[in-house]
């Protein structure tokens, strides 16, 4: 059932929602803001507990509906429900569409749009120097693919509709925490205490799919270069664990691409990163299909 729901969800996501903004889910922002304020006031152990509860509560209705729909019409209702939840969990914005918008802004010389789209992709202020900006966007495409696509697929296959919604809610709360922390820095305030709490919780959920995605990048691109860059990163890795996954994806992805681009080609590395993401998605779907068929036949 999960495989059928996965195909339906990906098919619908690739067609209908490209022209819609159904998955922004901004109506959850006040809920996240209230939760973050409470988390910031608590000691670290209690803050983690409150954050876990805040993330888990929106998943309870999905869990209840998944249980209720499980056996209706031999699971057909659950397949439709799970596919719908999957569609709303992918994103919140279509990564390929966002890359196309960025490329269009660069080609049109719209610096304000370039700056805005860069900030949305890298989730921080855009670097001023063009070469650094191109590198940051290229790496962001490789990293955001896990948050928006592959982590979603992983948790959908592991825990179904409830798991995929839990992953999406955690990422949305992380994005909100990063956004509010950025506003705090602009005001000159210290980094909010809730930022590490929320990033750590999302890092736990993203850890396994990030490594599987890095393997996928290697399979879809230059395997030896991807593994070599991945291994080289770990030789002097000293960052917090929830940042390490992002760095692993950036290193493995750029290694898998391993193309030489001219200094004037500001869009080629970014488009190459998006092509790698699409090829890796095909690899993942193929592997999942084979494993599901073999598992069902065993």
GROMACS .gro file of C-alpha atoms in nm:
model
  298
    1UNK     CA    1   0.000   0.000   0.000
    2UNK     CA    2   0.282   0.240   0.084
    3UNK     CA    3   0.441   0.193  -0.259
    4UNK     CA    4   0.114   0.271  -0.436
    5UNK     CA    5   0.057   0.575  -0.214
    6UNK     CA    6   0.416   0.686  -0.279
    7UNK     CA    7   0.369   0.673  -0.657
    8UNK     CA    8   0.037   0.855  -0.635
    9UNK     CA    9   0.178   1.122  -0.406
   10UNK     CA   10   0.487   1.185  -0.621
   11UNK     CA   11   0.279   1.192  -0.939
   12UNK     CA   12   0.034   1.444  -0.796
   13UNK     CA   13   0.317   1.653  -0.650
   14UNK     CA   14   0.491   1.670  -0.987
   15UNK     CA   15   0.177   1.791  -1.165
   16UNK     CA   16  -0.099   1.966  -0.973
   17UNK     CA   17   0.090   2.139  -0.695
   18UNK     CA   18   0.355   2.301  -0.916
   19UNK     CA   19   0.113   2.588  -0.980
   20UNK     CA   20  -0.024   2.602  -0.624
   21UNK     CA   21   0.110   2.700  -0.283
   22UNK     CA   22  -0.080   2.436  -0.089
   23UNK     CA   23   0.210   2.326   0.128
   24UNK     CA   24   0.329   2.651   0.283
   25UNK     CA   25   0.123   2.571   0.596
   26UNK     CA   26   0.184   2.920   0.734
   27UNK     CA   27  -0.120   2.880   0.957
   28UNK     CA   28   0.103   2.669   1.182
   29UNK     CA   29   0.342   2.961   1.247
   30UNK     CA   30   0.148   3.102   1.547
   31UNK     CA   31   0.150   2.755   1.703
   32UNK     CA   32   0.525   2.723   1.648
   33UNK     CA   33   0.586   3.073   1.783
   34UNK     CA   34   0.399   2.993   2.103
   35UNK     CA   35   0.591   2.666   2.144
   36UNK     CA   36   0.928   2.832   2.081
   37UNK     CA   37   0.859   3.100   2.341
   38UNK     CA   38   0.791   2.832   2.602
   39UNK     CA   39   1.093   2.625   2.501
   40UNK     CA   40   1.320   2.929   2.534
   41UNK     CA   41   1.219   2.976   2.898
   42UNK     CA   42   1.288   2.622   3.013
   43UNK     CA   43   1.597   2.433   3.120
   44UNK     CA   44   1.752   2.214   2.850
   45UNK     CA   45   1.600   1.871   2.946
   46UNK     CA   46   1.251   2.014   2.996
   47UNK     CA   47   1.285   2.222   2.680
   48UNK     CA   48   1.348   1.907   2.476
   49UNK     CA   49   1.045   1.739   2.631
   50UNK     CA   50   0.818   2.035   2.558
   51UNK     CA   51   0.950   2.058   2.201
   52UNK     CA   52   0.883   1.687   2.144
   53UNK     CA   53   0.526   1.730   2.271
   54UNK     CA   54   0.477   2.039   2.054
   55UNK     CA   55   0.592   1.845   1.749
   56UNK     CA   56   0.391   1.536   1.834
   57UNK     CA   57   0.055   1.702   1.894
   58UNK     CA   58  -0.012   1.796   1.527
   59UNK     CA   59   0.064   1.436   1.431
   60UNK     CA   60  -0.204   1.286   1.655
   61UNK     CA   61  -0.499   1.360   1.419
   62UNK     CA   62  -0.306   1.201   1.131
   63UNK     CA   63  -0.236   0.894   1.345
   64UNK     CA   64  -0.604   0.865   1.437
   65UNK     CA   65  -0.721   0.893   1.076
   66UNK     CA   66  -0.456   0.647   0.958
   67UNK     CA   67  -0.581   0.390   1.208
   68UNK     CA   68  -0.945   0.459   1.119
   69UNK     CA   69  -0.888   0.429   0.743
   70UNK     CA   70  -0.658   0.127   0.763
   71UNK     CA   71  -0.905  -0.150   0.680
   72UNK     CA   72  -1.177   0.038   0.491
   73UNK     CA   73  -1.228  -0.094   0.135
   74UNK     CA   74  -0.923  -0.317   0.168
   75UNK     CA   75  -0.702  -0.019   0.243
   76UNK     CA   76  -0.800   0.192  -0.059
   77UNK     CA   77  -0.915   0.482   0.159
   78UNK     CA   78  -0.586   0.473   0.349
   79UNK     CA   79  -0.387   0.478   0.022
   80UNK     CA   80  -0.570   0.792  -0.090
   81UNK     CA   81  -0.530   0.950   0.253
   82UNK     CA   82  -0.161   0.862   0.276
   83UNK     CA   83  -0.093   0.997  -0.073
   84UNK     CA   84  -0.264   1.325   0.022
   85UNK     CA   85  -0.058   1.356   0.341
   86UNK     CA   86   0.256   1.282   0.140
   87UNK     CA   87   0.177   1.561  -0.107
   88UNK     CA   88   0.135   1.812   0.176
   89UNK     CA   89   0.452   1.686   0.343
   90UNK     CA   90   0.675   1.730   0.039
   91UNK     CA   91   0.826   2.074   0.017
   92UNK     CA   92   0.695   2.308   0.150
   93UNK     CA   93   0.813   2.458  -0.182
   94UNK     CA   94   0.899   2.263  -0.496
   95UNK     CA   95   1.280   2.256  -0.512
   96UNK     CA   96   1.299   2.230  -0.891
   97UNK     CA   97   1.058   2.521  -0.932
   98UNK     CA   98   1.260   2.730  -0.689
   99UNK     CA   99   1.582   2.657  -0.881
  100UNK     CA  100   1.407   2.759  -1.204
  101UNK     CA  101   1.294   3.086  -1.042
  102UNK     CA  102   1.649   3.151  -0.923
  103UNK     CA  103   1.791   3.084  -1.271
  104UNK     CA  104   1.534   3.314  -1.429
  105UNK     CA  105   1.622   3.591  -1.183
  106UNK     CA  106   1.995   3.552  -1.258
  107UNK     CA  107   1.937   3.556  -1.634
  108UNK     CA  108   1.716   3.868  -1.605
  109UNK     CA  109   1.965   4.046  -1.381
  110UNK     CA  110   1.703   4.086  -1.105
  111UNK     CA  111   1.937   4.119  -0.809
  112UNK     CA  112   1.659   4.166  -0.555
  113UNK     CA  113   1.494   3.839  -0.661
  114UNK     CA  114   1.833   3.664  -0.665
  115UNK     CA  115   1.903   3.782  -0.312
  116UNK     CA  116   1.556   3.680  -0.189
  117UNK     CA  117   1.565   3.335  -0.350
  118UNK     CA  118   1.919   3.272  -0.229
  119UNK     CA  119   1.814   3.355   0.125
  120UNK     CA  120   1.515   3.120   0.099
  121UNK     CA  121   1.732   2.835  -0.027
  122UNK     CA  122   2.030   2.868   0.208
  123UNK     CA  123   1.811   2.987   0.501
  124UNK     CA  124   2.051   3.271   0.584
  125UNK     CA  125   2.168   3.598   0.434
  126UNK     CA  126   2.305   3.568   0.081
  127UNK     CA  127   2.684   3.603   0.043
  128UNK     CA  128   2.785   3.922  -0.134
  129UNK     CA  129   3.052   3.771  -0.361
  130UNK     CA  130   2.905   3.586  -0.660
  131UNK     CA  131   3.132   3.282  -0.641
  132UNK     CA  132   3.044   3.221  -0.277
  133UNK     CA  133   2.677   3.271  -0.354
  134UNK     CA  134   2.683   3.014  -0.635
  135UNK     CA  135   2.857   2.763  -0.409
  136UNK     CA  136   2.609   2.830  -0.127
  137UNK     CA  137   2.308   2.779  -0.356
  138UNK     CA  138   2.457   2.465  -0.511
  139UNK     CA  139   2.514   2.313  -0.168
  140UNK     CA  140   2.171   2.429  -0.050
  141UNK     CA  141   2.003   2.239  -0.336
  142UNK     CA  142   2.187   1.922  -0.232
  143UNK     CA  143   2.093   1.971   0.134
  144UNK     CA  144   1.734   2.092   0.097
  145UNK     CA  145   1.663   1.786  -0.116
  146UNK     CA  146   1.680   1.580   0.203
  147UNK     CA  147   1.453   1.814   0.400
  148UNK     CA  148   1.196   1.851   0.124
  149UNK     CA  149   1.199   1.520  -0.064
  150UNK     CA  150   1.414   1.229   0.051
  151UNK     CA  151   1.365   1.258   0.427
  152UNK     CA  152   0.992   1.275   0.355
  153UNK     CA  153   1.004   0.959   0.143
  154UNK     CA  154   1.215   0.774   0.401
  155UNK     CA  155   0.980   0.840   0.691
  156UNK     CA  156   0.677   0.771   0.473
  157UNK     CA  157   0.811   0.425   0.393
  158UNK     CA  158   0.905   0.361   0.757
  159UNK     CA  159   0.601   0.495   0.945
  160UNK     CA  160   0.348   0.582   0.677
  161UNK     CA  161   0.133   0.893   0.687
  162UNK     CA  162   0.202   0.960   1.055
  163UNK     CA  163   0.579   0.938   1.015
  164UNK     CA  164   0.592   1.163   0.712
  165UNK     CA  165   0.373   1.428   0.877
  166UNK     CA  166   0.586   1.414   1.192
  167UNK     CA  167   0.897   1.476   0.981
  168UNK     CA  168   0.732   1.768   0.800
  169UNK     CA  169   0.609   1.932   1.122
  170UNK     CA  170   0.958   1.901   1.273
  171UNK     CA  171   1.115   2.062   0.967
  172UNK     CA  172   0.857   2.341   0.963
  173UNK     CA  173   0.929   2.412   1.328
  174UNK     CA  174   1.302   2.410   1.253
  175UNK     CA  175   1.252   2.655   0.966
  176UNK     CA  176   1.049   2.882   1.191
  177UNK     CA  177   1.315   2.865   1.462
  178UNK     CA  178   1.588   2.953   1.209
  179UNK     CA  179   1.378   3.243   1.077
  180UNK     CA  180   1.309   3.385   1.423
  181UNK     CA  181   1.674   3.338   1.525
  182UNK     CA  182   1.775   3.539   1.217
  183UNK     CA  183   1.543   3.822   1.320
  184UNK     CA  184   1.692   3.812   1.668
  185UNK     CA  185   2.044   3.847   1.526
  186UNK     CA  186   1.934   4.147   1.319
  187UNK     CA  187   1.811   4.311   1.639
  188UNK     CA  188   2.143   4.237   1.808
  189UNK     CA  189   1.989   3.985   2.050
  190UNK     CA  190   2.172   3.666   2.155
  191UNK     CA  191   2.093   3.339   1.978
  192UNK     CA  192   1.762   3.202   2.112
  193UNK     CA  193   1.793   2.893   2.330
  194UNK     CA  194   1.524   2.713   2.135
  195UNK     CA  195   1.732   2.704   1.815
  196UNK     CA  196   1.966   2.423   1.920
  197UNK     CA  197   1.676   2.227   2.072
  198UNK     CA  198   1.469   2.228   1.754
  199UNK     CA  199   1.769   2.175   1.525
  200UNK     CA  200   1.875   1.876   1.734
  201UNK     CA  201   1.534   1.712   1.712
  202UNK     CA  202   1.519   1.759   1.338
  203UNK     CA  203   1.879   1.638   1.312
  204UNK     CA  204   1.779   1.309   1.472
  205UNK     CA  205   1.505   1.252   1.213
  206UNK     CA  206   1.726   1.366   0.924
  207UNK     CA  207   2.035   1.161   1.018
  208UNK     CA  208   1.951   0.828   0.854
  209UNK     CA  209   1.790   0.962   0.534
  210UNK     CA  210   2.083   1.204   0.492
  211UNK     CA  211   2.331   0.916   0.483
  212UNK     CA  212   2.110   0.717   0.248
  213UNK     CA  213   2.079   1.022   0.026
  214UNK     CA  214   2.458   1.066   0.023
  215UNK     CA  215   2.483   0.704  -0.097
  216UNK     CA  216   2.218   0.784  -0.356
  217UNK     CA  217   2.420   1.081  -0.480
  218UNK     CA  218   2.720   0.852  -0.518
  219UNK     CA  219   2.515   0.596  -0.713
  220UNK     CA  220   2.364   0.863  -0.938
  221UNK     CA  221   2.693   1.042  -1.005
  222UNK     CA  222   3.065   0.987  -0.964
  223UNK     CA  223   3.076   0.717  -0.696
  224UNK     CA  224   3.448   0.730  -0.620
  225UNK     CA  225   3.461   1.109  -0.597
  226UNK     CA  226   3.149   1.124  -0.379
  227UNK     CA  227   3.282   0.866  -0.134
  228UNK     CA  228   3.626   1.026  -0.134
  229UNK     CA  229   3.491   1.373  -0.052
  230UNK     CA  230   3.256   1.228   0.210
  231UNK     CA  231   3.543   1.044   0.378
  232UNK     CA  232   3.771   1.349   0.360
  233UNK     CA  233   3.510   1.561   0.536
  234UNK     CA  234   3.498   1.325   0.834
  235UNK     CA  235   3.875   1.346   0.880
  236UNK     CA  236   3.848   1.697   1.025
  237UNK     CA  237   3.479   1.718   1.114
  238UNK     CA  238   3.412   1.913   1.434
  239UNK     CA  239   3.065   2.062   1.388
  240UNK     CA  240   2.748   1.992   1.585
  241UNK     CA  241   2.590   1.665   1.477
  242UNK     CA  242   2.279   1.829   1.333
  243UNK     CA  243   2.499   2.036   1.100
  244UNK     CA  244   2.714   1.738   1.001
  245UNK     CA  245   2.434   1.582   0.794
  246UNK     CA  246   2.411   1.897   0.583
  247UNK     CA  247   2.788   1.901   0.531
  248UNK     CA  248   2.792   1.532   0.439
  249UNK     CA  249   2.527   1.591   0.172
  250UNK     CA  250   2.711   1.894   0.036
  251UNK     CA  251   3.043   1.709   0.017
  252UNK     CA  252   2.903   1.386  -0.127
  253UNK     CA  253   2.682   1.573  -0.372
  254UNK     CA  254   2.953   1.802  -0.504
  255UNK     CA  255   3.184   1.504  -0.532
  256UNK     CA  256   2.920   1.309  -0.724
  257UNK     CA  257   2.879   1.597  -0.970
  258UNK     CA  258   3.255   1.642  -1.021
  259UNK     CA  259   3.223   1.864  -1.326
  260UNK     CA  260   3.448   2.152  -1.426
  261UNK     CA  261   3.253   2.474  -1.476
  262UNK     CA  262   3.379   2.798  -1.622
  263UNK     CA  263   3.403   3.095  -1.388
  264UNK     CA  264   3.131   3.273  -1.589
  265UNK     CA  265   2.886   2.982  -1.557
  266UNK     CA  266   2.692   3.095  -1.253
  267UNK     CA  267   2.399   2.860  -1.317
  268UNK     CA  268   2.570   2.542  -1.439
  269UNK     CA  269   2.672   2.410  -1.093
  270UNK     CA  270   2.323   2.475  -0.957
  271UNK     CA  271   2.150   2.308  -1.249
  272UNK     CA  272   2.394   2.016  -1.221
  273UNK     CA  273   2.300   1.980  -0.853
  274UNK     CA  274   1.930   1.973  -0.943
  275UNK     CA  275   1.992   1.712  -1.214
  276UNK     CA  276   2.175   1.499  -0.957
  277UNK     CA  277   1.878   1.530  -0.720
  278UNK     CA  278   1.639   1.415  -0.993
  279UNK     CA  279   1.860   1.119  -1.089
  280UNK     CA  280   1.890   1.022  -0.723
  281UNK     CA  281   1.512   1.035  -0.684
  282UNK     CA  282   1.486   0.787  -0.970
  283UNK     CA  283   1.744   0.563  -0.797
  284UNK     CA  284   1.553   0.580  -0.469
  285UNK     CA  285   1.216   0.502  -0.624
  286UNK     CA  286   1.366   0.210  -0.816
  287UNK     CA  287   1.533   0.064  -0.507
  288UNK     CA  288   1.219   0.110  -0.296
  289UNK     CA  289   1.009  -0.060  -0.566
  290UNK     CA  290   1.245  -0.356  -0.592
  291UNK     CA  291   1.266  -0.399  -0.214
  292UNK     CA  292   0.888  -0.378  -0.180
  293UNK     CA  293   0.826  -0.632  -0.456
  294UNK     CA  294   1.091  -0.870  -0.327
  295UNK     CA  295   0.962  -0.830   0.029
  296UNK     CA  296   0.606  -0.897  -0.082
  297UNK     CA  297   0.707  -1.205  -0.274
  298UNK     CA  298   0.916  -1.349   0.008
   0.00000   0.00000   0.00000
